[in-house]
Amino acid sequence: MTLHDRIVLRNAFNNETFIFAPATDPEVARFDVILGAGGSGGGNALVHIHPGASETFTVKSGRLAVVMRGIEHILEVGQSITIPAGTPHYFKNAGADPTEASVEFHPPQQHLRFFKNFTMLAEKRTEWFSTKGDPHLLLIALVLHAYRGHLYLAGIPIFVQKMLFGALAPIARYRGYRLEIEPIAKETA
């Protein structure tokens, strides 16, 4: 859905809404996320890492819990926290009311394409997710292999994930899984 040159996408599984505005700075990937009551980010509050980029959250309204290396940080309106590249984390709404935060990635890599892709899949291909909103393993393999270097699951060595997702991605395509937005070919790190 487009609203005043913005793209608004909703992941009902995680009770999160992403708002993508036109990019204004090539050095950062920036978008807003709104988490409803009980809403979480990072795939049902799945602990993950971004090995090639830091991630900064700034709260615009509500209260945001950011769990980094197992330690919960509660952020109020106007407060920010930066997750260094490679740091295990997830985030969730820390209150009963909706929480809105801006999210920034430095360097940008292809995080805007990655998050747009995943949210579009959650909207359009609900059958590729469990009733709790967990993506099927073949979908995870396809997306994380296509956008390798952007996001990995915490606790599993990255080289294992690269090998596993690389082996499963062609099977996912054979079984009919497809990306909504392909990564830009020149960046495959």
mmCIF file of C-alpha atoms in Angstrom:
data_model
loop_
_atom_site.group_PDB
_atom_site.id
_atom_site.type_symbol
_atom_site.label_atom_id
_atom_site.label_comp_id
_atom_site.label_asym_id
_atom_site.label_seq_id
_atom_site.Cartn_x
_atom_site.Cartn_y
_atom_site.Cartn_z
ATOM 1 C CA MET A 1 0.000 0.000 0.000
ATOM 2 C CA THR A 2 1.345 3.458 -0.888
ATOM 3 C CA LEU A 3 0.465 6.489 1.206
ATOM 4 C CA HIS A 4 1.916 9.940 0.296
ATOM 5 C CA ASP A 5 5.013 8.488 -1.392
ATOM 6 C CA ARG A 6 5.456 6.047 1.458
ATOM 7 C CA ILE A 7 5.124 2.275 1.332
ATOM 8 C CA VAL A 8 3.258 0.811 4.292
ATOM 9 C CA LEU A 9 3.509 -2.958 4.822
ATOM 10 C CA ARG A 10 2.042 -4.979 7.678
ATOM 11 C CA ASN A 11 3.290 -8.239 9.135
ATOM 12 C CA ALA A 12 0.189 -9.407 11.015
ATOM 13 C CA PHE A 13 2.059 -12.391 12.444
ATOM 14 C CA ASN A 14 4.378 -10.131 14.467
ATOM 15 C CA ASN A 15 1.861 -7.290 14.869
ATOM 16 C CA GLU A 16 4.315 -4.943 13.195
ATOM 17 C CA THR A 17 3.876 -2.354 10.467
ATOM 18 C CA PHE A 18 6.773 -1.078 8.396
ATOM 19 C CA ILE A 19 6.753 2.412 6.873
ATOM 20 C CA PHE A 20 9.271 2.974 4.091
ATOM 21 C CA ALA A 21 9.774 6.574 2.939
ATOM 22 C CA PRO A 22 11.809 7.571 -0.115
ATOM 23 C CA ALA A 23 15.526 7.273 0.643
ATOM 24 C CA THR A 24 17.244 10.592 1.311
ATOM 25 C CA ASP A 25 20.705 9.455 2.424
ATOM 26 C CA PRO A 26 22.671 6.789 0.507
ATOM 27 C CA GLU A 27 24.800 6.114 3.599
ATOM 28 C CA VAL A 28 21.929 4.749 5.714
ATOM 29 C CA ALA A 29 18.927 2.462 5.334
ATOM 30 C CA ARG A 30 16.087 4.032 7.311
ATOM 31 C CA PHE A 31 12.465 3.053 7.946
ATOM 32 C CA ASP A 32 9.886 3.221 10.720
ATOM 33 C CA VAL A 33 8.262 0.305 12.480
ATOM 34 C CA ILE A 34 5.056 0.356 14.517
ATOM 35 C CA LEU A 35 4.576 -2.493 16.960
ATOM 36 C CA GLY A 36 1.085 -3.118 18.279
ATOM 37 C CA ALA A 37 0.444 -4.553 21.736
ATOM 38 C CA GLY A 38 2.502 -7.735 21.963
ATOM 39 C CA GLY A 39 4.243 -6.859 18.701
ATOM 40 C CA SER A 40 7.793 -7.940 18.081
ATOM 41 C CA GLY A 41 10.467 -7.476 15.492
ATOM 42 C CA GLY A 42 13.091 -9.803 14.179
ATOM 43 C CA GLY A 43 10.767 -12.672 13.274
ATOM 44 C CA ASN A 44 8.634 -13.301 16.353
ATOM 45 C CA ALA A 45 11.372 -11.882 18.547
ATOM 46 C CA LEU A 46 13.864 -14.353 17.131
ATOM 47 C CA VAL A 47 17.392 -13.568 18.241
ATOM 48 C CA HIS A 48 19.420 -12.618 15.171
ATOM 49 C CA ILE A 49 22.509 -10.726 14.033
ATOM 50 C CA HIS A 50 23.396 -8.329 11.230
ATOM 51 C CA PRO A 51 27.073 -9.147 10.623
ATOM 52 C CA GLY A 52 27.801 -6.274 8.233
ATOM 53 C CA ALA A 53 25.843 -3.357 9.693
ATOM 54 C CA SER A 54 25.008 -1.649 12.949
ATOM 55 C CA GLU A 55 21.316 -1.064 13.719
ATOM 56 C CA THR A 56 19.985 1.961 15.613
ATOM 57 C CA PHE A 57 16.509 2.214 17.141
ATOM 58 C CA THR A 58 15.006 5.583 18.156
ATOM 59 C CA VAL A 59 11.629 5.555 19.901
ATOM 60 C CA LYS A 60 9.026 7.992 18.555
ATOM 61 C CA SER A 61 6.114 6.835 20.738
ATOM 62 C CA GLY A 62 5.459 4.122 23.291
ATOM 63 C CA ARG A 63 8.097 1.957 24.932
ATOM 64 C CA LEU A 64 10.493 -0.367 23.132
ATOM 65 C CA ALA A 65 12.362 -3.305 24.631
ATOM 66 C CA VAL A 66 15.595 -4.110 22.840
ATOM 67 C CA VAL A 67 17.252 -7.292 24.027
ATOM 68 C CA MET A 68 20.941 -7.229 23.156
ATOM 69 C CA ARG A 69 23.264 -10.094 24.180
ATOM 70 C CA GLY A 70 20.489 -11.286 26.506
ATOM 71 C CA ILE A 71 20.179 -7.953 28.374
ATOM 72 C CA GLU A 72 16.901 -6.071 28.060
ATOM 73 C CA HIS A 73 17.043 -2.317 27.490
ATOM 74 C CA ILE A 74 13.771 -0.372 27.822
ATOM 75 C CA LEU A 75 13.661 2.743 25.670
ATOM 76 C CA GLU A 76 11.239 5.620 26.153
ATOM 77 C CA VAL A 77 10.243 8.340 23.679
ATOM 78 C CA GLY A 78 13.316 10.115 22.290
ATOM 79 C CA GLN A 79 15.786 7.488 23.457
ATOM 80 C CA SER A 80 18.045 5.545 21.093
ATOM 81 C CA ILE A 81 20.215 2.472 21.182
ATOM 82 C CA THR A 82 22.712 1.184 18.626
ATOM 83 C CA ILE A 83 23.309 -2.517 18.131
ATOM 84 C CA PRO A 84 26.885 -3.051 16.896
ATOM 85 C CA ALA A 85 27.317 -5.255 13.817
ATOM 86 C CA GLY A 86 27.368 -8.942 14.730
ATOM 87 C CA THR A 87 25.577 -8.507 18.075
ATOM 88 C CA PRO A 88 22.724 -10.935 18.913
ATOM 89 C CA HIS A 89 19.468 -9.043 19.512
ATOM 90 C CA TYR A 90 15.721 -8.728 19.029
ATOM 91 C CA PHE A 91 13.133 -6.086 19.876
ATOM 92 C CA LYS A 92 9.529 -5.950 21.044
ATOM 93 C CA ASN A 93 6.854 -3.584 22.258
ATOM 94 C CA ALA A 94 7.368 -3.004 25.992
ATOM 95 C CA GLY A 95 3.923 -1.518 26.652
ATOM 96 C CA ALA A 96 0.204 -2.012 26.141
ATOM 97 C CA ASP A 97 -0.071 0.798 23.580
ATOM 98 C CA PRO A 98 1.468 0.831 20.085
ATOM 99 C CA THR A 99 5.146 1.710 19.895
ATOM 100 C CA GLU A 100 6.710 3.503 16.933
ATOM 101 C CA ALA A 101 10.440 3.591 16.332
ATOM 102 C CA SER A 102 12.768 4.576 13.538
ATOM 103 C CA VAL A 103 15.306 1.956 12.497
ATOM 104 C CA GLU A 104 18.599 2.739 10.767
ATOM 105 C CA PHE A 105 21.283 0.473 9.330
ATOM 106 C CA HIS A 106 24.872 1.679 8.790
ATOM 107 C CA PRO A 107 26.065 0.833 6.167
ATOM 108 C CA PRO A 108 22.754 0.392 4.369
ATOM 109 C CA GLN A 109 23.663 -2.770 2.427
ATOM 110 C CA GLN A 110 20.281 -3.907 1.034
ATOM 111 C CA HIS A 111 18.342 -3.851 4.305
ATOM 112 C CA LEU A 112 15.444 -1.855 2.813
ATOM 113 C CA ARG A 113 14.991 -4.468 0.076
ATOM 114 C CA PHE A 114 15.383 -7.287 2.620
ATOM 115 C CA PHE A 115 12.710 -5.960 5.011
ATOM 116 C CA LYS A 116 10.319 -4.950 2.221
ATOM 117 C CA ASN A 117 10.704 -8.413 0.718
ATOM 118 C CA PHE A 118 10.078 -10.290 3.938
ATOM 119 C CA THR A 119 7.073 -8.170 4.934
ATOM 120 C CA MET A 120 5.545 -8.448 1.465
ATOM 121 C CA LEU A 121 5.879 -12.234 1.705
ATOM 122 C CA ALA A 122 4.178 -12.220 5.131
ATOM 123 C CA GLU A 123 1.304 -10.199 3.625
ATOM 124 C CA LYS A 124 0.880 -12.103 0.374
ATOM 125 C CA ARG A 125 2.044 -15.656 1.092
ATOM 126 C CA THR A 126 0.656 -16.463 4.542
ATOM 127 C CA GLU A 127 0.736 -20.176 3.668
ATOM 128 C CA TRP A 128 4.543 -19.980 3.780
ATOM 129 C CA PHE A 129 4.347 -19.203 7.520
ATOM 130 C CA SER A 130 3.171 -21.225 10.505
ATOM 131 C CA THR A 131 0.052 -20.108 12.370
ATOM 132 C CA LYS A 132 2.409 -18.442 14.875
ATOM 133 C CA GLY A 133 4.129 -16.556 12.051
ATOM 134 C CA ASP A 134 7.333 -18.530 11.831
ATOM 135 C CA PRO A 135 8.526 -18.739 8.221
ATOM 136 C CA HIS A 136 8.935 -22.255 6.849
ATOM 137 C CA LEU A 137 12.527 -23.488 6.732
ATOM 138 C CA LEU A 138 12.670 -23.388 2.920
ATOM 139 C CA LEU A 139 11.500 -19.761 2.929
ATOM 140 C CA ILE A 140 14.137 -18.867 5.526
ATOM 141 C CA ALA A 141 16.768 -20.597 3.401
ATOM 142 C CA LEU A 142 15.716 -18.794 0.224
ATOM 143 C CA VAL A 143 15.549 -15.324 1.776
ATOM 144 C CA LEU A 144 18.669 -15.554 3.925
ATOM 145 C CA HIS A 145 20.680 -17.081 1.078
ATOM 146 C CA ALA A 146 19.536 -14.396 -1.371
ATOM 147 C CA TYR A 147 20.331 -11.652 1.148
ATOM 148 C CA ARG A 148 23.383 -13.348 2.654
ATOM 149 C CA GLY A 149 25.454 -11.042 4.767
ATOM 150 C CA HIS A 150 22.390 -9.125 6.001
ATOM 151 C CA LEU A 151 20.820 -11.294 8.699
ATOM 152 C CA TYR A 152 21.654 -14.604 10.369
ATOM 153 C CA LEU A 153 20.170 -16.510 13.255
ATOM 154 C CA ALA A 154 22.086 -16.117 16.502
ATOM 155 C CA GLY A 155 23.649 -19.179 18.090
ATOM 156 C CA ILE A 156 24.294 -21.096 14.865
ATOM 157 C CA PRO A 157 27.693 -20.506 13.258
ATOM 158 C CA ILE A 158 27.351 -18.328 10.167
ATOM 159 C CA PHE A 159 29.366 -20.721 7.990
ATOM 160 C CA VAL A 160 26.877 -23.502 8.857
ATOM 161 C CA GLN A 161 23.946 -21.256 7.932
ATOM 162 C CA LYS A 162 25.603 -20.260 4.655
ATOM 163 C CA MET A 163 26.144 -23.912 3.716
ATOM 164 C CA LEU A 164 22.669 -25.029 4.816
ATOM 165 C CA PHE A 165 20.784 -22.122 3.212
ATOM 166 C CA GLY A 166 22.891 -22.383 0.053
ATOM 167 C CA ALA A 167 21.941 -26.073 -0.258
ATOM 168 C CA LEU A 168 18.247 -25.498 0.552
ATOM 169 C CA ALA A 169 17.645 -22.351 -1.560
ATOM 170 C CA PRO A 170 17.439 -24.254 -4.906
ATOM 171 C CA ILE A 171 15.058 -26.750 -3.285
ATOM 172 C CA ALA A 172 12.927 -23.837 -2.072
ATOM 173 C CA ARG A 173 12.737 -22.430 -5.607
ATOM 174 C CA TYR A 174 11.906 -25.895 -6.980
ATOM 175 C CA ARG A 175 9.081 -26.158 -4.405
ATOM 176 C CA GLY A 176 7.661 -22.814 -5.601
ATOM 177 C CA TYR A 177 9.039 -20.351 -3.063
ATOM 178 C CA ARG A 178 9.893 -16.995 -4.624
ATOM 179 C CA LEU A 179 11.137 -13.619 -3.423
ATOM 180 C CA GLU A 180 8.970 -10.539 -3.910
ATOM 181 C CA ILE A 181 12.087 -8.369 -4.316
ATOM 182 C CA GLU A 182 15.355 -9.803 -5.574
ATOM 183 C CA PRO A 183 18.593 -8.391 -4.164
ATOM 184 C CA ILE A 184 20.784 -6.234 -6.366
ATOM 185 C CA ALA A 185 23.198 -8.725 -7.916
ATOM 186 C CA LYS A 186 26.420 -6.790 -7.300
ATOM 187 C CA GLU A 187 26.130 -7.172 -3.507
ATOM 188 C CA THR A 188 26.266 -10.815 -2.449
ATOM 189 C CA ALA A 189 28.732 -10.750 0.460
#
